[in-house]
PDB file of C-alpha atoms in Angstrom:
ATOM      1  CA  MET A 136     152.374  36.675 158.547  1.00  0.00           C
ATOM      2  CA  LEU A 137     150.019  38.109 155.680  1.00  0.00           C
ATOM      3  CA  ILE A 138     151.869  41.800 156.683  1.00  0.00           C
ATOM      4  CA  ALA A 139     155.606  39.895 155.958  1.00  0.00           C
ATOM      5  CA  LEU A 140     154.046  38.560 152.380  1.00  0.00           C
ATOM      6  CA  GLN A 141     152.728  41.564 151.407  1.00  0.00           C
ATOM      7  CA  GLY A 142     155.695  43.080 152.366  1.00  0.00           C
ATOM      8  CA  ALA A 143     157.747  40.456 150.221  1.00  0.00           C
ATOM      9  CA  VAL A 144     155.354  40.636 146.597  1.00  0.00           C
ATOM     10  CA  SER A 145     155.520  44.676 147.239  1.00  0.00           C
ATOM     11  CA  GLN A 146     159.151  43.841 146.936  1.00  0.00           C
ATOM     12  CA  GLY A 147     158.900  40.926 144.381  1.00  0.00           C
ATOM     13  CA  VAL A 148     156.736  43.306 141.905  1.00  0.00           C
ATOM     14  CA  LEU A 149     158.940  46.286 141.896  1.00  0.00           C
ATOM     15  CA  TRP A 150     162.429  44.020 141.304  1.00  0.00           C
ATOM     16  CA  GLY A 151     160.537  41.918 138.297  1.00  0.00           C
ATOM     17  CA  ILE A 152     160.549  45.677 136.350  1.00  0.00           C
ATOM     18  CA  MET A 153     164.739  45.132 136.896  1.00  0.00           C
ATOM     19  CA  VAL A 154     164.039  40.909 135.532  1.00  0.00           C
ATOM     20  CA  LEU A 155     162.430  42.951 132.040  1.00  0.00           C
ATOM     21  CA  GLY A 156     165.558  44.838 132.388  1.00  0.00           C
ATOM     22  CA  VAL A 157     167.111  42.358 132.189  1.00  0.00           C
ATOM     23  CA  PHE A 158     164.969  40.093 129.605  1.00  0.00           C
ATOM     24  CA  ILE A 159     165.790  42.219 127.021  1.00  0.00           C
ATOM     25  CA  THR A 160     169.730  41.275 127.446  1.00  0.00           C
ATOM     26  CA  PHE A 161     170.200  37.909 128.194  1.00  0.00           C
ATOM     27  CA  ARG A 162     167.034  36.981 126.018  1.00  0.00           C
ATOM     28  CA  LEU A 163     166.982  39.386 122.697  1.00  0.00           C
ATOM     29  CA  LEU A 164     170.323  39.514 122.142  1.00  0.00           C
ATOM     30  CA  ASP A 165     171.465  36.894 123.993  1.00  0.00           C
ATOM     31  CA  ILE A 166     174.401  38.509 126.565  1.00  0.00           C
ATOM     32  CA  PRO A 167     174.209  38.432 130.451  1.00  0.00           C
ATOM     33  CA  ASP A 168     174.739  42.261 131.391  1.00  0.00           C
ATOM     34  CA  MET A 169     176.865  42.014 134.520  1.00  0.00           C
ATOM     35  CA  THR A 170     176.336  45.936 134.424  1.00  0.00           C
ATOM     36  CA  CYS A 171     172.996  44.973 136.370  1.00  0.00           C
ATOM     37  CA  ASP A 172     175.082  44.175 139.339  1.00  0.00           C
ATOM     38  CA  GLY A 173     176.290  47.961 139.447  1.00  0.00           C
ATOM     39  CA  SER A 174     172.660  50.187 137.328  1.00  0.00           C
ATOM     40  CA  PHE A 175     170.932  48.610 139.302  1.00  0.00           C
ATOM     41  CA  ALA A 176     172.486  49.909 142.720  1.00  0.00           C
ATOM     42  CA  LEU A 177     173.132  53.189 141.306  1.00  0.00           C
ATOM     43  CA  GLY A 178     169.236  53.911 141.865  1.00  0.00           C
ATOM     44  CA  CYS A 179     171.376  55.638 144.855  1.00  0.00           C
ATOM     45  CA  VAL A 180     171.416  58.490 143.241  1.00  0.00           C
ATOM     46  CA  CYS A 181     167.350  58.414 143.750  1.00  0.00           C
ATOM     47  CA  ALA A 182     168.135  58.686 147.554  1.00  0.00           C
ATOM     48  CA  VAL A 183     170.741  61.105 147.495  1.00  0.00           C
ATOM     49  CA  LEU A 184     168.885  63.409 145.983  1.00  0.00           C
ATOM     50  CA  ILE A 185     166.379  63.323 147.828  1.00  0.00           C
ATOM     51  CA  VAL A 186     168.201  63.029 151.142  1.00  0.00           C
ATOM     52  CA  ASN A 187     170.386  66.093 150.535  1.00  0.00           C
ATOM     53  CA  ASN A 188     169.197  68.380 147.648  1.00  0.00           C
ATOM     54  CA  ASN A 189     165.175  67.642 148.210  1.00  0.00           C
ATOM     55  CA  VAL A 190     164.079  66.856 144.668  1.00  0.00           C
ATOM     56  CA  ASP A 191     160.618  65.258 144.257  1.00  0.00           C
ATOM     57  CA  PRO A 192     161.049  61.726 144.825  1.00  0.00           C
ATOM     58  CA  LEU A 193     159.533  60.884 141.033  1.00  0.00           C
ATOM     59  CA  LEU A 194     161.578  63.389 139.929  1.00  0.00           C
ATOM     60  CA  ALA A 195     164.639  61.277 141.643  1.00  0.00           C
ATOM     61  CA  VAL A 196     163.272  58.235 140.530  1.00  0.00           C
ATOM     62  CA  LEU A 197     163.919  59.537 137.143  1.00  0.00           C
ATOM     63  CA  ALA A 198     167.074  60.516 137.648  1.00  0.00           C
ATOM     64  CA  GLY A 199     167.990  57.156 139.257  1.00  0.00           C
ATOM     65  CA  MET A 200     166.782  55.809 135.898  1.00  0.00           C
ATOM     66  CA  CYS A 201     169.215  58.275 133.490  1.00  0.00           C
ATOM     67  CA  ALA A 202     172.199  57.164 135.787  1.00  0.00           C
ATOM     68  CA  GLY A 203     171.000  53.747 135.339  1.00  0.00           C
ATOM     69  CA  ALA A 204     170.673  54.163 131.222  1.00  0.00           C
ATOM     70  CA  ILE A 205     174.507  56.158 131.380  1.00  0.00           C
ATOM     71  CA  ALA A 206     175.886  52.851 132.540  1.00  0.00           C
ATOM     72  CA  GLY A 207     174.365  50.802 130.317  1.00  0.00           C
ATOM     73  CA  ALA A 208     175.826  53.624 127.528  1.00  0.00           C
ATOM     74  CA  VAL A 209     179.092  52.956 128.678  1.00  0.00           C
ATOM     75  CA  THR A 210     178.972  49.459 128.618  1.00  0.00           C
ATOM     76  CA  GLY A 211     178.238  49.840 124.860  1.00  0.00           C
ATOM     77  CA  ILE A 212     180.710  52.046 124.344  1.00  0.00           C
ATOM     78  CA  LEU A 213     183.482  49.492 125.991  1.00  0.00           C
ATOM     79  CA  THR A 214     180.938  46.803 123.573  1.00  0.00           C
ATOM     80  CA  THR A 215     180.867  48.664 120.317  1.00  0.00           C
ATOM     81  CA  VAL A 216     183.820  50.818 120.393  1.00  0.00           C
ATOM     82  CA  PHE A 217     186.199  49.176 121.911  1.00  0.00           C
ATOM     83  CA  GLU A 218     185.498  46.011 120.794  1.00  0.00           C
ATOM     84  CA  ILE A 219     185.544  44.654 124.524  1.00  0.00           C
ATOM     85  CA  PRO A 220     183.412  41.473 124.376  1.00  0.00           C
ATOM     86  CA  ALA A 221     180.237  42.312 126.041  1.00  0.00           C
ATOM     87  CA  ILE A 222     180.332  40.412 129.325  1.00  0.00           C
ATOM     88  CA  LEU A 223     183.698  41.320 129.827  1.00  0.00           C
ATOM     89  CA  ALA A 224     182.603  44.797 129.572  1.00  0.00           C
ATOM     90  CA  GLY A 225     179.805  44.214 132.113  1.00  0.00           C
ATOM     91  CA  ILE A 226     182.679  42.915 134.088  1.00  0.00           C
ATOM     92  CA  LEU A 227     184.424  46.474 133.973  1.00  0.00           C
ATOM     93  CA  THR A 228     181.441  48.800 133.580  1.00  0.00           C
ATOM     94  CA  GLN A 229     179.822  46.451 137.511  1.00  0.00           C
ATOM     95  CA  ILE A 230     183.245  47.099 138.780  1.00  0.00           C
ATOM     96  CA  SER A 231     183.510  51.135 138.248  1.00  0.00           C
ATOM     97  CA  LEU A 232     180.087  51.600 139.504  1.00  0.00           C
ATOM     98  CA  TRP A 233     181.536  49.887 142.869  1.00  0.00           C
ATOM     99  CA  SER A 234     183.466  52.805 143.232  1.00  0.00           C
ATOM    100  CA  ILE A 235     181.202  55.517 141.864  1.00  0.00           C
ATOM    101  CA  ASN A 236     178.185  54.501 143.815  1.00  0.00           C
ATOM    102  CA  LEU A 237     180.289  54.870 146.978  1.00  0.00           C
ATOM    103  CA  ARG A 238     181.420  58.150 145.748  1.00  0.00           C
ATOM    104  CA  ILE A 239     177.901  59.091 144.627  1.00  0.00           C
ATOM    105  CA  MET A 240     176.503  58.231 148.436  1.00  0.00           C
ATOM    106  CA  GLY A 241     179.893  59.487 150.306  1.00  0.00           C
ATOM    107  CA  LYS A 242     178.717  56.392 152.387  1.00  0.00           C
ATOM    108  CA  SER A 243     177.729  52.780 152.304  1.00  0.00           C
ATOM    109  CA  ASN A 244     174.475  53.776 153.616  1.00  0.00           C
ATOM    110  CA  THR A 245     172.150  56.465 153.128  1.00  0.00           C
ATOM    111  CA  PRO A 246     168.317  55.836 154.731  1.00  0.00           C
ATOM    112  CA  ILE A 247     165.799  58.033 153.871  1.00  0.00           C
ATOM    113  CA  LEU A 248     163.141  57.309 156.763  1.00  0.00           C
ATOM    114  CA  ALA A 249     162.302  61.562 157.359  1.00  0.00           C
ATOM    115  CA  LYS A 250     161.999  62.172 153.657  1.00  0.00           C
ATOM    116  CA  GLY A 251     159.117  61.663 151.418  1.00  0.00           C
ATOM    117  CA  THR A 252     158.530  58.549 148.291  1.00  0.00           C
ATOM    118  CA  VAL A 253     156.312  58.196 146.459  1.00  0.00           C
ATOM    119  CA  PHE A 254     154.698  55.709 147.892  1.00  0.00           C
ATOM    120  CA  SER A 255     154.098  57.175 151.332  1.00  0.00           C
ATOM    121  CA  ALA A 256     152.734  60.389 149.100  1.00  0.00           C
ATOM    122  CA  VAL A 257     150.118  57.765 147.773  1.00  0.00           C
ATOM    123  CA  SER A 258     149.574  56.407 150.634  1.00  0.00           C
ATOM    124  CA  ASN A 259     149.168  59.802 152.381  1.00  0.00           C
ATOM    125  CA  MET A 260     145.984  60.499 149.489  1.00  0.00           C
ATOM    126  CA  THR A 261     144.464  57.162 149.890  1.00  0.00           C
ATOM    127  CA  GLY A 262     145.353  55.893 152.884  1.00  0.00           C
ATOM    128  CA  LEU A 263     146.519  52.543 152.331  1.00  0.00           C
ATOM    129  CA  PRO A 264     149.282  51.094 153.679  1.00  0.00           C
ATOM    130  CA  GLN A 265     152.514  51.507 152.044  1.00  0.00           C
ATOM    131  CA  SER A 266     153.288  47.700 150.790  1.00  0.00           C
ATOM    132  CA  THR A 267     149.548  47.791 149.247  1.00  0.00           C
ATOM    133  CA  VAL A 268     150.428  50.977 147.810  1.00  0.00           C
ATOM    134  CA  ALA A 269     154.447  49.446 145.654  1.00  0.00           C
ATOM    135  CA  ILE A 270     151.482  46.483 145.349  1.00  0.00           C
ATOM    136  CA  ILE A 271     149.309  48.259 143.140  1.00  0.00           C
ATOM    137  CA  LEU A 272     152.033  51.256 141.756  1.00  0.00           C
ATOM    138  CA  GLY A 273     154.328  48.700 141.045  1.00  0.00           C
ATOM    139  CA  ILE A 274     151.510  46.419 139.075  1.00  0.00           C
ATOM    140  CA  LEU A 275     150.423  48.964 136.888  1.00  0.00           C
ATOM    141  CA  LEU A 276     153.927  50.206 136.417  1.00  0.00           C
ATOM    142  CA  ALA A 277     154.922  46.893 134.766  1.00  0.00           C
ATOM    143  CA  VAL A 278     152.249  46.548 133.082  1.00  0.00           C
ATOM    144  CA  ALA A 279     152.949  49.728 131.165  1.00  0.00           C
ATOM    145  CA  ILE A 280     156.329  49.206 130.645  1.00  0.00           C
ATOM    146  CA  VAL A 281     155.296  46.056 128.679  1.00  0.00           C
ATOM    147  CA  ALA A 282     152.697  47.341 127.054  1.00  0.00           C
ATOM    148  CA  ILE A 283     155.444  49.916 125.929  1.00  0.00           C
ATOM    149  CA  LEU A 284     157.931  47.237 125.503  1.00  0.00           C
ATOM    150  CA  TYR A 285     155.368  45.419 123.170  1.00  0.00           C
ATOM    151  CA  TRP A 286     154.523  48.277 121.077  1.00  0.00           C
ATOM    152  CA  PHE A 287     158.544  49.104 120.752  1.00  0.00           C
ATOM    153  CA  PHE A 288     159.839  45.871 118.940  1.00  0.00           C
ATOM    154  CA  GLY A 289     157.019  46.035 116.754  1.00  0.00           C
ATOM    155  CA  THR A 290     158.383  48.944 115.546  1.00  0.00           C
ATOM    156  CA  GLU A 291     160.977  49.118 112.667  1.00  0.00           C
ATOM    157  CA  ILE A 292     164.104  50.046 114.926  1.00  0.00           C
ATOM    158  CA  GLY A 293     162.929  46.785 117.618  1.00  0.00           C
ATOM    159  CA  SER A 294     162.446  44.320 114.901  1.00  0.00           C
ATOM    160  CA  ALA A 295     166.437  45.088 113.998  1.00  0.00           C
ATOM    161  CA  LEU A 296     167.245  44.831 117.381  1.00  0.00           C
ATOM    162  CA  ARG A 297     165.964  41.460 118.443  1.00  0.00           C
ATOM    163  CA  ALA A 298     166.319  40.604 114.581  1.00  0.00           C
ATOM    164  CA  THR A 299     170.461  40.927 116.006  1.00  0.00           C
ATOM    165  CA  GLY A 300     170.184  39.120 118.549  1.00  0.00           C
ATOM    166  CA  ASN A 301     168.662  36.249 116.466  1.00  0.00           C
ATOM    167  CA  ASN A 302     171.521  36.479 113.790  1.00  0.00           C
ATOM    168  CA  GLU A 303     173.618  39.495 113.695  1.00  0.00           C
ATOM    169  CA  TYR A 304     175.939  38.759 110.605  1.00  0.00           C
ATOM    170  CA  MET A 305     172.150  38.460 108.696  1.00  0.00           C
ATOM    171  CA  ILE A 306     170.961  41.175 110.537  1.00  0.00           C
ATOM    172  CA  ARG A 307     174.442  43.515 109.293  1.00  0.00           C
ATOM    173  CA  ALA A 308     174.052  41.912 105.602  1.00  0.00           C
ATOM    174  CA  LEU A 309     171.051  44.010 105.285  1.00  0.00           C
ATOM    175  CA  GLY A 310     172.493  47.597 106.412  1.00  0.00           C
ATOM    176  CA  VAL A 311     171.791  46.924 109.921  1.00  0.00           C
ATOM    177  CA  ASN A 312     174.522  49.001 111.882  1.00  0.00           C
ATOM    178  CA  THR A 313     174.410  45.851 115.004  1.00  0.00           C
ATOM    179  CA  ASN A 314     176.505  48.686 116.776  1.00  0.00           C
ATOM    180  CA  SER A 315     173.273  51.085 117.236  1.00  0.00           C
ATOM    181  CA  THR A 316     170.872  47.976 118.500  1.00  0.00           C
ATOM    182  CA  LYS A 317     173.023  46.746 120.708  1.00  0.00           C
ATOM    183  CA  MET A 318     173.245  50.133 122.033  1.00  0.00           C
ATOM    184  CA  ILE A 319     170.310  51.062 122.029  1.00  0.00           C
ATOM    185  CA  ALA A 320     168.974  47.512 123.893  1.00  0.00           C
ATOM    186  CA  LEU A 321     172.546  48.169 126.813  1.00  0.00           C
ATOM    187  CA  VAL A 322     170.921  51.582 127.364  1.00  0.00           C
ATOM    188  CA  LEU A 323     167.622  50.468 127.293  1.00  0.00           C
ATOM    189  CA  SER A 324     168.365  46.882 129.982  1.00  0.00           C
ATOM    190  CA  ASN A 325     170.246  49.392 132.203  1.00  0.00           C
ATOM    191  CA  ALA A 326     167.213  52.431 132.275  1.00  0.00           C
ATOM    192  CA  LEU A 327     165.146  49.848 133.827  1.00  0.00           C
ATOM    193  CA  ILE A 328     166.652  47.934 135.928  1.00  0.00           C
ATOM    194  CA  GLY A 329     167.617  51.692 137.715  1.00  0.00           C
ATOM    195  CA  LEU A 330     164.362  52.533 137.673  1.00  0.00           C
ATOM    196  CA  SER A 331     163.972  49.783 139.545  1.00  0.00           C
ATOM    197  CA  GLY A 332     166.869  50.579 141.982  1.00  0.00           C
ATOM    198  CA  ALA A 333     164.996  53.833 142.688  1.00  0.00           C
ATOM    199  CA  LEU A 334     162.160  52.154 143.355  1.00  0.00           C
ATOM    200  CA  ILE A 335     163.003  49.559 145.827  1.00  0.00           C
ATOM    201  CA  CYS A 336     165.220  53.154 147.748  1.00  0.00           C
ATOM    202  CA  GLN A 337     162.096  54.639 148.102  1.00  0.00           C
ATOM    203  CA  SER A 338     160.437  51.273 148.768  1.00  0.00           C
ATOM    204  CA  GLN A 339     162.718  49.803 151.996  1.00  0.00           C
ATOM    205  CA  LYS A 340     163.553  53.508 152.653  1.00  0.00           C
ATOM    206  CA  TYR A 341     167.077  53.441 152.534  1.00  0.00           C
ATOM    207  CA  ALA A 342     170.157  52.889 149.458  1.00  0.00           C
ATOM    208  CA  ASP A 343     172.770  50.450 149.787  1.00  0.00           C
ATOM    209  CA  ILE A 344     175.819  50.155 148.566  1.00  0.00           C
ATOM    210  CA  GLY A 345     175.553  46.097 148.359  1.00  0.00           C
ATOM    211  CA  MET A 346     172.112  46.088 147.558  1.00  0.00           C
ATOM    212  CA  GLY A 347     172.712  45.111 143.627  1.00  0.00           C
ATOM    213  CA  THR A 348     175.280  42.158 144.983  1.00  0.00           C
ATOM    214  CA  GLY A 349     173.579  39.040 142.708  1.00  0.00           C
ATOM    215  CA  ALA A 350     170.872  41.076 140.696  1.00  0.00           C
ATOM    216  CA  ILE A 351     171.995  39.675 137.800  1.00  0.00           C
ATOM    217  CA  VAL A 352     171.468  36.189 139.066  1.00  0.00           C
ATOM    218  CA  ILE A 353     168.153  37.162 140.614  1.00  0.00           C
ATOM    219  CA  GLY A 354     166.988  38.181 137.610  1.00  0.00           C
ATOM    220  CA  LEU A 355     168.353  35.211 135.116  1.00  0.00           C
ATOM    221  CA  ALA A 356     166.503  32.833 137.694  1.00  0.00           C
ATOM    222  CA  ALA A 357     163.465  34.896 137.405  1.00  0.00           C
ATOM    223  CA  ILE A 358     163.116  34.734 133.827  1.00  0.00           C
ATOM    224  CA  VAL A 359     163.724  31.389 133.457  1.00  0.00           C
ATOM    225  CA  ILE A 360     161.428  30.495 135.735  1.00  0.00           C
ATOM    226  CA  GLY A 361     158.789  32.479 134.010  1.00  0.00           C
ATOM    227  CA  GLU A 362     159.683  30.873 131.073  1.00  0.00           C
TER     228      GLU A 362
END
């Protein structure tokens, strides 16, 4: 039972990084960004790079993060340039990403059991179980992300981003381009979601086309419970 609990905690910590991404759009911009389900599964880029191209696991994680950021940028373009309502733009991107993720993987499931991961590399160096390594690395990464976000939202751009969610008309009257702040928030949010998806892929040793299903619900529930 203790082993099962340890595995659940390790998964939960890594999912927590996804919740940080959902928090940015849901609490700061007041947008339930539906892109989350698709950009989380876009972490499959990480698995494909490791399996098919023998890319370093750490670089593969960064690639998954960048892929998530691109997904967020697409939603941002649909929202700001084409003036599609944010929730509908997220749904459009999410539906599109289902086909894109399937095309990237070439099949519904991509196992990486025979390949090394970030967690297995640290486990080999320290001798700790991979579930323990996942908990430690997940907590350290989450703390680092929270610290960076705390600093960022205290800057001029970060303050403008927070003000956009509080009162878009007021901050626009002060000369701030709200389209830019929305784009930054969506890109940053989905980059964290893609990062979480890539880490989950390496933790569970496979990527699945349906791994992002319900991610937005989990994220919103976690935010409500956390508050």
